Amino acid sequence: EAGEEGAEESEEPSDSAVASVLVAMSELFSAQGLYDQALDHLIDAWQIKEADVGKDHPQVGKLISAMGTIRQKQMRQKMELLEDLQATLDSSCRIKAQIDDKTHGLQLKIESQEMSIDSLNRDIANMQKKSKELELEVRTCKADVLDYMNRARHISSKCKGPDDPETKKLTTLVTNLARRFAEEERHKLQQQNEGSEEAKQKDDKAQEWLKQQGVDLDNWGLSDNPNDISHTDIIISALRTGPPE
């Protein structure tokens, strides 16, 4: 019996095998567009691998990089949803404006007409709420992508050196992502804060907040050096925090 127990114990899969299975399951979920499940399995694999070989092992870095890739796919998915939602919202707002213009100063006598307008107003309010939620989710995805890729870069640099091709590739990727995300956020702020005095006050408030984050207002602190990643952590923090309302 003791021999049988020992045989059963020896048949238990190793940590490395479990991590490999989790990675395979993650790839399957990712192929189906189920990115939350894909990321959960990758995180489990990363935790197992880190406990097995240490936090600075190249295999751990590859898993973290893969986590960044998953979040990037999820970010694109959410951006597409946001774009479709915004198009529907814009169309609904135009219809509402046309109705308001035609019915200005009039009292609707038919109850069904009032109900239709109330329903449209509720739909617009719900879409505006969902739009804000999606914008926050996209911003969080951006922060995670940048964070994961930068952590992978740190590990590669420590294990292989800053001049290793893989490290250089990750450094360029992180720099380009940081610049792109920063410019997108700045452009969004500019669009939101055009026009009225209230908007200008919001713009001043947002710019003051950026200064407090250590962000250069002219170019978000990003130098012309394609391998400059010195402001990456600042941009990650800014994306996670978000500008003031």
Short mmCIF file of C-alpha atoms in Angstrom, two decimals:
data_model
loop_
_atom_site.label_atom_id
_atom_site.label_comp_id
_atom_site.label_asym_id
_atom_site.label_seq_id
_atom_site.Cartn_x
_atom_site.Cartn_y
_atom_site.Cartn_z
CA GLU A 1 0.00 0.00 0.00
CA ALA A 2 2.84 2.36 0.83
CA GLY A 3 4.29 1.71 -2.61
CA GLU A 4 0.96 2.52 -4.25
CA GLU A 5 0.67 5.80 -2.29
CA GLY A 6 4.17 6.77 -3.39
CA ALA A 7 3.26 6.03 -7.01
CA GLU A 8 0.14 8.18 -6.74
CA GLU A 9 2.15 11.06 -5.27
CA SER A 10 4.73 10.83 -8.05
CA GLU A 11 1.99 11.14 -10.67
CA GLU A 12 0.99 14.63 -9.49
CA PRO A 13 1.80 17.19 -12.19
CA SER A 14 4.73 19.50 -11.60
CA ASP A 15 4.28 23.24 -11.16
CA SER A 16 5.79 23.74 -14.59
CA ALA A 17 3.23 21.38 -16.16
CA VAL A 18 0.35 23.11 -14.40
CA ALA A 19 1.60 26.51 -15.58
CA SER A 20 1.85 25.19 -19.15
CA VAL A 21 -1.74 23.94 -19.04
CA LEU A 22 -2.91 27.31 -17.71
CA VAL A 23 -1.09 29.11 -20.53
CA ALA A 24 -2.72 26.81 -23.10
CA MET A 25 -6.15 27.48 -21.60
CA SER A 26 -5.42 31.19 -21.67
CA GLU A 27 -4.63 31.01 -25.38
CA LEU A 28 -7.90 29.16 -25.98
CA PHE A 29 -9.94 31.79 -24.13
CA SER A 30 -8.08 34.58 -25.94
CA ALA A 31 -8.87 33.04 -29.32
CA GLN A 32 -12.55 33.13 -28.34
CA GLY A 33 -12.35 36.78 -27.31
CA LEU A 34 -12.86 35.91 -23.63
CA TYR A 35 -10.08 38.12 -22.37
CA ASP A 36 -11.03 38.23 -18.68
CA GLN A 37 -10.76 34.44 -18.46
CA ALA A 38 -7.60 34.45 -20.56
CA LEU A 39 -5.94 36.96 -18.24
CA ASP A 40 -7.05 35.11 -15.10
CA HIS A 41 -5.38 31.90 -16.32
CA LEU A 42 -2.21 33.77 -17.28
CA ILE A 43 -2.05 35.41 -13.85
CA ASP A 44 -2.37 31.97 -12.21
CA ALA A 45 0.42 30.65 -14.45
CA TRP A 46 2.61 33.66 -13.66
CA GLN A 47 2.15 33.24 -9.89
CA ILE A 48 3.03 29.54 -10.10
CA LYS A 49 6.06 30.17 -12.29
CA GLU A 50 7.29 33.05 -10.12
CA ALA A 51 7.09 30.88 -7.00
CA ASP A 52 8.96 28.12 -8.84
CA VAL A 53 11.82 29.98 -10.55
CA GLY A 54 11.85 33.47 -8.98
CA LYS A 55 10.41 36.83 -9.95
CA ASP A 56 13.28 37.84 -12.26
CA HIS A 57 13.40 34.68 -14.40
CA PRO A 58 13.03 35.18 -18.19
CA GLN A 59 10.04 32.79 -18.27
CA VAL A 60 8.28 35.00 -15.73
CA GLY A 61 9.00 38.03 -17.93
CA LYS A 62 7.48 36.28 -20.94
CA LEU A 63 4.30 35.53 -18.98
CA ILE A 64 4.02 39.14 -17.87
CA SER A 65 4.53 40.28 -21.46
CA ALA A 66 1.77 37.88 -22.54
CA MET A 67 -0.49 39.42 -19.88
CA GLY A 68 0.17 42.80 -21.49
CA THR A 69 -0.75 41.40 -24.90
CA ILE A 70 -4.05 40.07 -23.57
CA ARG A 71 -4.90 43.42 -22.01
CA GLN A 72 -4.04 45.15 -25.28
CA LYS A 73 -6.49 42.90 -27.14
CA GLN A 74 -9.10 43.63 -24.51
CA MET A 75 -8.41 47.35 -24.82
CA ARG A 76 -9.07 47.22 -28.57
CA GLN A 77 -12.27 45.28 -27.97
CA LYS A 78 -13.51 47.89 -25.50
CA MET A 79 -12.49 50.74 -27.80
CA GLU A 80 -14.59 49.22 -30.59
CA LEU A 81 -17.56 48.93 -28.22
CA LEU A 82 -17.05 52.54 -27.14
CA GLU A 83 -16.86 53.74 -30.74
CA ASP A 84 -20.13 51.96 -31.63
CA LEU A 85 -21.83 53.24 -28.49
CA GLN A 86 -20.66 56.81 -29.16
CA ALA A 87 -22.04 56.66 -32.71
CA THR A 88 -25.43 55.55 -31.40
CA LEU A 89 -25.33 58.19 -28.67
CA ASP A 90 -24.48 60.95 -31.15
CA SER A 91 -27.35 59.87 -33.39
CA SER A 92 -29.79 59.81 -30.46
CA CYS A 93 -28.68 63.26 -29.33
CA ARG A 94 -29.23 64.64 -32.85
CA ILE A 95 -32.73 63.16 -32.92
CA LYS A 96 -33.48 64.64 -29.50
CA ALA A 97 -32.22 68.05 -30.62
CA GLN A 98 -34.51 67.91 -33.68
CA ILE A 99 -37.49 66.96 -31.53
CA ASP A 100 -36.73 69.71 -29.02
CA ASP A 101 -36.47 72.23 -31.83
CA LYS A 102 -39.80 71.23 -33.37
CA THR A 103 -41.68 71.00 -30.06
CA HIS A 104 -40.18 74.05 -28.39
CA GLY A 105 -42.93 75.91 -26.50
CA LEU A 106 -45.52 73.25 -27.37
CA GLN A 107 -47.37 71.02 -24.99
CA LEU A 108 -47.72 67.49 -26.29
CA LYS A 109 -51.28 66.29 -26.00
CA ILE A 110 -50.73 62.65 -26.90
CA GLU A 111 -49.45 60.59 -24.00
CA SER A 112 -47.59 58.18 -26.28
CA GLN A 113 -45.53 61.06 -27.65
CA GLU A 114 -44.46 62.11 -24.16
CA MET A 115 -43.62 58.50 -23.30
CA SER A 116 -41.50 58.17 -26.45
CA ILE A 117 -39.54 61.31 -25.59
CA ASP A 118 -39.09 60.15 -21.99
CA SER A 119 -37.84 56.80 -23.27
CA LEU A 120 -35.36 58.54 -25.58
CA ASN A 121 -34.09 60.68 -22.70
CA ARG A 122 -33.60 57.58 -20.55
CA ASP A 123 -31.75 55.82 -23.37
CA ILE A 124 -29.43 58.80 -23.81
CA ALA A 125 -28.74 58.98 -20.07
CA ASN A 126 -27.99 55.24 -19.96
CA MET A 127 -25.67 55.47 -22.97
CA GLN A 128 -23.83 58.44 -21.46
CA LYS A 129 -23.32 56.46 -18.25
CA LYS A 130 -22.10 53.39 -20.16
CA SER A 131 -19.81 55.56 -22.27
CA LYS A 132 -18.10 56.92 -19.16
CA GLU A 133 -17.73 53.41 -17.77
CA LEU A 134 -16.16 52.18 -21.01
CA GLU A 135 -13.80 55.16 -21.14
CA LEU A 136 -12.61 54.28 -17.64
CA GLU A 137 -12.18 50.61 -18.62
CA VAL A 138 -10.16 51.58 -21.70
CA ARG A 139 -7.94 53.86 -19.61
CA THR A 140 -7.38 51.04 -17.09
CA CYS A 141 -6.48 48.68 -19.92
CA LYS A 142 -3.93 51.18 -21.21
CA ALA A 143 -2.36 51.47 -17.76
CA ASP A 144 -2.19 47.67 -17.40
CA VAL A 145 -0.70 47.18 -20.87
CA LEU A 146 2.01 49.74 -20.17
CA ASP A 147 2.63 48.37 -16.68
CA TYR A 148 2.94 44.73 -17.77
CA MET A 149 5.18 45.50 -20.74
CA ASN A 150 7.40 47.74 -18.63
CA ARG A 151 7.74 45.03 -15.96
CA ALA A 152 8.67 42.54 -18.67
CA ARG A 153 11.26 45.03 -19.94
CA HIS A 154 12.76 45.35 -16.45
CA ILE A 155 13.13 41.57 -16.16
CA SER A 156 14.67 41.24 -19.62
CA SER A 157 17.11 44.04 -18.89
CA LYS A 158 18.12 42.46 -15.60
CA CYS A 159 18.53 38.96 -17.05
CA LYS A 160 19.94 39.72 -20.49
CA GLY A 161 21.16 43.31 -20.28
CA PRO A 162 19.87 46.55 -21.85
CA ASP A 163 21.54 45.84 -25.20
CA ASP A 164 19.90 42.45 -25.71
CA PRO A 165 17.60 42.43 -28.79
CA GLU A 166 14.61 41.33 -26.70
CA THR A 167 15.21 44.11 -24.17
CA LYS A 168 15.58 46.70 -26.93
CA LYS A 169 12.37 45.46 -28.55
CA LEU A 170 10.47 45.79 -25.28
CA THR A 171 12.00 49.21 -24.57
CA THR A 172 10.88 50.53 -27.94
CA LEU A 173 7.42 49.04 -27.45
CA VAL A 174 7.01 50.60 -24.00
CA THR A 175 8.20 53.98 -25.23
CA ASN A 176 5.86 53.98 -28.22
CA LEU A 177 2.89 52.87 -26.12
CA ALA A 178 3.61 55.49 -23.48
CA ARG A 179 3.84 58.25 -26.08
CA ARG A 180 0.68 57.11 -27.87
CA PHE A 181 -1.42 56.71 -24.73
CA ALA A 182 -0.25 60.05 -23.38
CA GLU A 183 -1.06 61.86 -26.60
CA GLU A 184 -4.49 60.21 -26.77
CA GLU A 185 -5.32 61.32 -23.25
CA ARG A 186 -4.09 64.85 -23.88
CA HIS A 187 -6.12 65.07 -27.10
CA LYS A 188 -9.20 63.86 -25.23
CA LEU A 189 -8.71 66.53 -22.57
CA GLN A 190 -8.42 69.20 -25.24
CA GLN A 191 -11.63 68.03 -26.94
CA GLN A 192 -13.55 67.96 -23.68
CA ASN A 193 -12.37 71.37 -22.57
CA GLU A 194 -13.06 73.53 -25.62
CA GLY A 195 -15.55 76.39 -25.67
CA SER A 196 -17.32 77.69 -22.60
CA GLU A 197 -15.88 79.41 -19.54
CA GLU A 198 -16.79 76.36 -17.49
CA ALA A 199 -14.82 74.21 -19.93
CA LYS A 200 -11.82 76.52 -19.63
CA GLN A 201 -11.97 76.22 -15.85
CA LYS A 202 -12.02 72.43 -16.19
CA ASP A 203 -9.03 72.69 -18.54
CA ASP A 204 -7.09 74.75 -16.00
CA LYS A 205 -7.97 72.20 -13.32
CA ALA A 206 -6.87 69.32 -15.53
CA GLN A 207 -3.60 71.02 -16.42
CA GLU A 208 -2.88 71.71 -12.76
CA TRP A 209 -3.52 68.04 -12.03
CA LEU A 210 -1.10 67.02 -14.81
CA LYS A 211 1.59 69.24 -13.30
CA GLN A 212 1.04 67.55 -9.93
CA GLN A 213 1.59 64.19 -11.63
CA GLY A 214 4.96 65.45 -12.89
CA VAL A 215 3.80 65.57 -16.50
CA ASP A 216 5.24 68.09 -18.93
CA LEU A 217 2.29 69.91 -20.50
CA ASP A 218 3.94 70.40 -23.89
CA ASN A 219 4.70 66.76 -24.64
CA TRP A 220 3.77 64.81 -21.51
CA GLY A 221 7.43 64.65 -20.56
CA LEU A 222 8.38 62.35 -23.41
CA SER A 223 11.75 63.09 -24.96
CA ASP A 224 12.71 62.59 -28.59
CA ASN A 225 14.88 59.62 -27.61
CA PRO A 226 13.03 56.50 -28.85
CA ASN A 227 14.43 54.51 -25.92
CA ASP A 228 13.55 57.01 -23.18
CA ILE A 229 11.23 55.28 -20.70
CA SER A 230 11.89 57.61 -17.77
CA HIS A 231 8.29 58.91 -17.66
CA THR A 232 6.52 55.58 -18.08
CA ASP A 233 5.59 55.23 -14.40
CA ILE A 234 4.19 58.77 -14.40
CA ILE A 235 1.96 58.01 -17.38
CA ILE A 236 0.79 54.74 -15.83
CA SER A 237 -0.14 56.62 -12.66
CA ALA A 238 -1.92 59.33 -14.65
CA LEU A 239 -3.94 56.74 -16.57
CA ARG A 240 -4.97 54.95 -13.39
CA THR A 241 -5.86 58.15 -11.54
CA GLY A 242 -7.64 59.94 -14.35
CA PRO A 243 -8.09 63.70 -14.68
CA PRO A 244 -10.34 65.55 -12.22
CA GLU A 245 -14.01 66.01 -13.04
#
